[in-house]
Amino acid sequence: MLTIRRFEERCNYLFMQGRIPSTLHLYIGQEAVAAGVCAHLRPDDYLFSTHRPHGHAIAKGVAPRAIMAELYGKVTGCCKGKGGSMHVGDVRVGMFPAVAIVGANAPLAAGAALAAKWLDKDRVSVCFFGEGAANEGAVHEAMNMAAIWDLPVVYVCENNLYAASTPFSKAFKIQNVADRAAAYGMPGVIVDGNDVEAVYRVAGEAIARARRREGPTLIEAKTYRLCGHSRSDPRTYRSREEEEEWAKRDPIPRLAGRLKELGLASDETLERIEQEVQALIDNAVRFAEESPLPDPEDTLKHVFWSEEG
Amino acid sequence: MALMTIAEALRQAIREEMRRDPRVFCIGEDIGILGGFGGAFTVTLGLSEEFGHERILDTPISETGLIGVAIGAAMAGLRPIADVQYGDFLFCAMDQIANQAAKMTYMSGGTVKVPLVLRAPVGATGRGAQHAQSLEAFFTHIPGLKVVAPATAYDAKGLLKSAVRDDNPVIIFEHKLLYGSKGPRAERGALSPVGEVPEEEYLVPIGKGIIRREGKDVTIVGKLLTVYRALEAAEQLAKEGIEAEVIDPRTLVPLDKELILDSVRKTGRLVIVEEDNYTGGWGADVAAMVAAEAFFWLDAPIVRVSAPDTPPPFSPPMEQFYVPSAERVVQAVKSIL
Ligand SMILES: Cc1ncc(C[n+]2csc(CCOP(=O)(O)OP(=O)(O)O)c2C)c(N)n1
């Protein structure tokens, strides 16, 4: 969780400095969802992410330095500079390139689950998407098929209350995305997405259910993105009071507090973790800075698959 | 005359058409939320304050639905302007566009009309393969759709107004690097083709191209951003005594063939510049048309400058390689002189 947070804070800083090109969709505030879900996943389980993928990628085990290099457009990036922020992934650790067409990852996740079942692999497929994406036709079609075929897939809707500037209430007539699960015939579970323990529990059950071949689950994690939708978003569509309320539920201090309360970590331990994380991020940035840019002619590579890569 | 960006010119066109005709409305994602973005590139910013949320209709993220609803509304008497934030998302709604909107008039034996406008930003701007495509060629291939591609503020306003009044589905492709180079949503590397836009009402007819620069030695046809690359190239060529004529068709369907043919008959040489992929591209069609209709006036092979047959890459050096540059246009011209 802390790695995701510090990684993205650094990204934001580097973006402001003009070191990182393009645009960024930061995950700050939602870290407990990625961490709580991915803690159950093995490297050969599949993950399908979105336009806001850095947190999912780190939690699934993609090397932070390879993600950072990708954001820089460097050849050492996890997609060799071809993908960029919205498409990070590393299939060697079970994360396909993130999909920036929102909701379009839902059928892919069902398909990967179909393959796992077919090939009799003990794998689950996890699909993250936002509540905004939940209104895409592709998501409905995918969940219906996942349900009728009992596919080993877990759909995790990160309801952060806004899709770009559109508030939840303007895009839904219902209160919970999870309520839709009933229409597909799968369990729908609501969880506090800022409470990593709760996410871990709920995700564990859903993933175990999928592994037992009992079918898909829709988890709705109620959370909040503490920053804007993407670069240069002044966030004038929501109130500062609301943001402050949610900042009080920031999953990271909350977890730190809980660890101390349970006597699992002292201030010194937390400080040490902080330093380790900072060193990891420093290393990732150095790696990205020092890596070469791709040869422009590399543009022509990878249109079709080849064994040489 | 007022100086404005394309984003502002489009907004003014929408405002004027909505004031003129109560059946005109906008539909799209994040277009009218108070304090929101006004669409991905600010075009509808502030319009919901004037027209209310019934006529600046925010939708969930549901492209099939929002475009389909717009088509149905158009069939039943309204005049929608539907907006997808990035042209790439048109693919999500392909059935509605290609099988429904484009075919209703034909299937009905000419008894049903679909006065729909679809606005779609295109062009590579550092966002990777799913937010950067140039889709013009795809849509010119579908009979029943008009395809418009304005490159200046004047044209953007005049063409959008014509599109709203047209009784057919019209897709307007807008280039992300032409909306303007200032403001919070401006893209890095954007141009500011601030055009003079008259106070009084005017329309730019769909189907009429324009000569952006006169010349006698070679014809360069560009569209959207590549008009500016062609003009840059013409500027450089002029220093070497080569006079290039630059043509902006402004509308791809229907195409102002005569304008291009007349120019080629004058210059004897043709270079077509586009940001789309090469194979099956719009430029191939223009080349074939010219070869068929003006073959005997040609003094050299027709050359096409385009993006390669790859998706748009993310990394800046690869993206620069991908999009056609003025230098590549200059080289292309020199290769046939
Ligand atoms: C099919 C499609 N439509 C629209 C967009 C533009 N877009 C990108 S992110 C976004 C908001 C997504 O909201 P949500 O799914 O709730 O995820 P969040 O951004 O809140 O994480 C939109 C509209 C897109 N990328 N893909």
PDB file of N, CA and C in Angstrom, chain A residues 7 53 79 95 118 151 164 179 234 256 273:
ATOM      1  N   PHE A   7       4.933   5.732  -4.651  1.00  0.00           N
ATOM      2  CA  PHE A   7       5.237   5.667  -6.082  1.00  0.00           C
ATOM      3  C   PHE A   7       4.450   6.759  -6.811  1.00  0.00           C
ATOM      4  N   PRO A  53      -4.015   2.241 -13.565  1.00  0.00           N
ATOM      5  CA  PRO A  53      -3.518   0.890 -13.248  1.00  0.00           C
ATOM      6  C   PRO A  53      -2.289   0.798 -12.353  1.00  0.00           C
ATOM      7  N   CYS A  79       6.273  -2.250 -20.888  1.00  0.00           N
ATOM      8  CA  CYS A  79       5.739  -2.456 -22.241  1.00  0.00           C
ATOM      9  C   CYS A  79       6.696  -1.884 -23.287  1.00  0.00           C
ATOM     10  N   MET A  95      -0.188 -10.032 -15.124  1.00  0.00           N
ATOM     11  CA  MET A  95      -0.971  -8.819 -15.403  1.00  0.00           C
ATOM     12  C   MET A  95      -0.876  -8.465 -16.873  1.00  0.00           C
ATOM     13  N   TRP A 118     -11.090 -24.296 -18.848  1.00  0.00           N
ATOM     14  CA  TRP A 118     -10.950 -25.204 -19.982  1.00  0.00           C
ATOM     15  C   TRP A 118      -9.655 -26.001 -19.896  1.00  0.00           C
ATOM     16  N   LEU A 151     -17.665 -19.183 -14.249  1.00  0.00           N
ATOM     17  CA  LEU A 151     -16.238 -18.959 -14.532  1.00  0.00           C
ATOM     18  C   LEU A 151     -15.490 -18.500 -13.289  1.00  0.00           C
ATOM     19  N   ALA A 164     -14.752  10.494 -13.942  1.00  0.00           N
ATOM     20  CA  ALA A 164     -14.289  11.815 -14.377  1.00  0.00           C
ATOM     21  C   ALA A 164     -15.039  12.842 -13.533  1.00  0.00           C
ATOM     22  N   ASP A 179     -25.657  -4.433  -6.150  1.00  0.00           N
ATOM     23  CA  ASP A 179     -27.037  -4.924  -6.273  1.00  0.00           C
ATOM     24  C   ASP A 179     -27.280  -5.560  -7.640  1.00  0.00           C
ATOM     25  N   PRO A 234      -9.023  20.507 -11.644  1.00  0.00           N
ATOM     26  CA  PRO A 234      -9.212  21.377 -10.471  1.00  0.00           C
ATOM     27  C   PRO A 234     -10.281  20.858  -9.493  1.00  0.00           C
ATOM     28  N   ALA A 256      -1.847   1.884   9.489  1.00  0.00           N
ATOM     29  CA  ALA A 256      -0.737   2.077  10.433  1.00  0.00           C
ATOM     30  C   ALA A 256      -1.272   2.080  11.861  1.00  0.00           C
ATOM     31  N   ILE A 273       9.868   0.843   7.420  1.00  0.00           N
ATOM     32  CA  ILE A 273       9.143   0.503   6.189  1.00  0.00           C
ATOM     33  C   ILE A 273       9.123   1.723   5.259  1.00  0.00           C
TER      34      ILE A 273
END
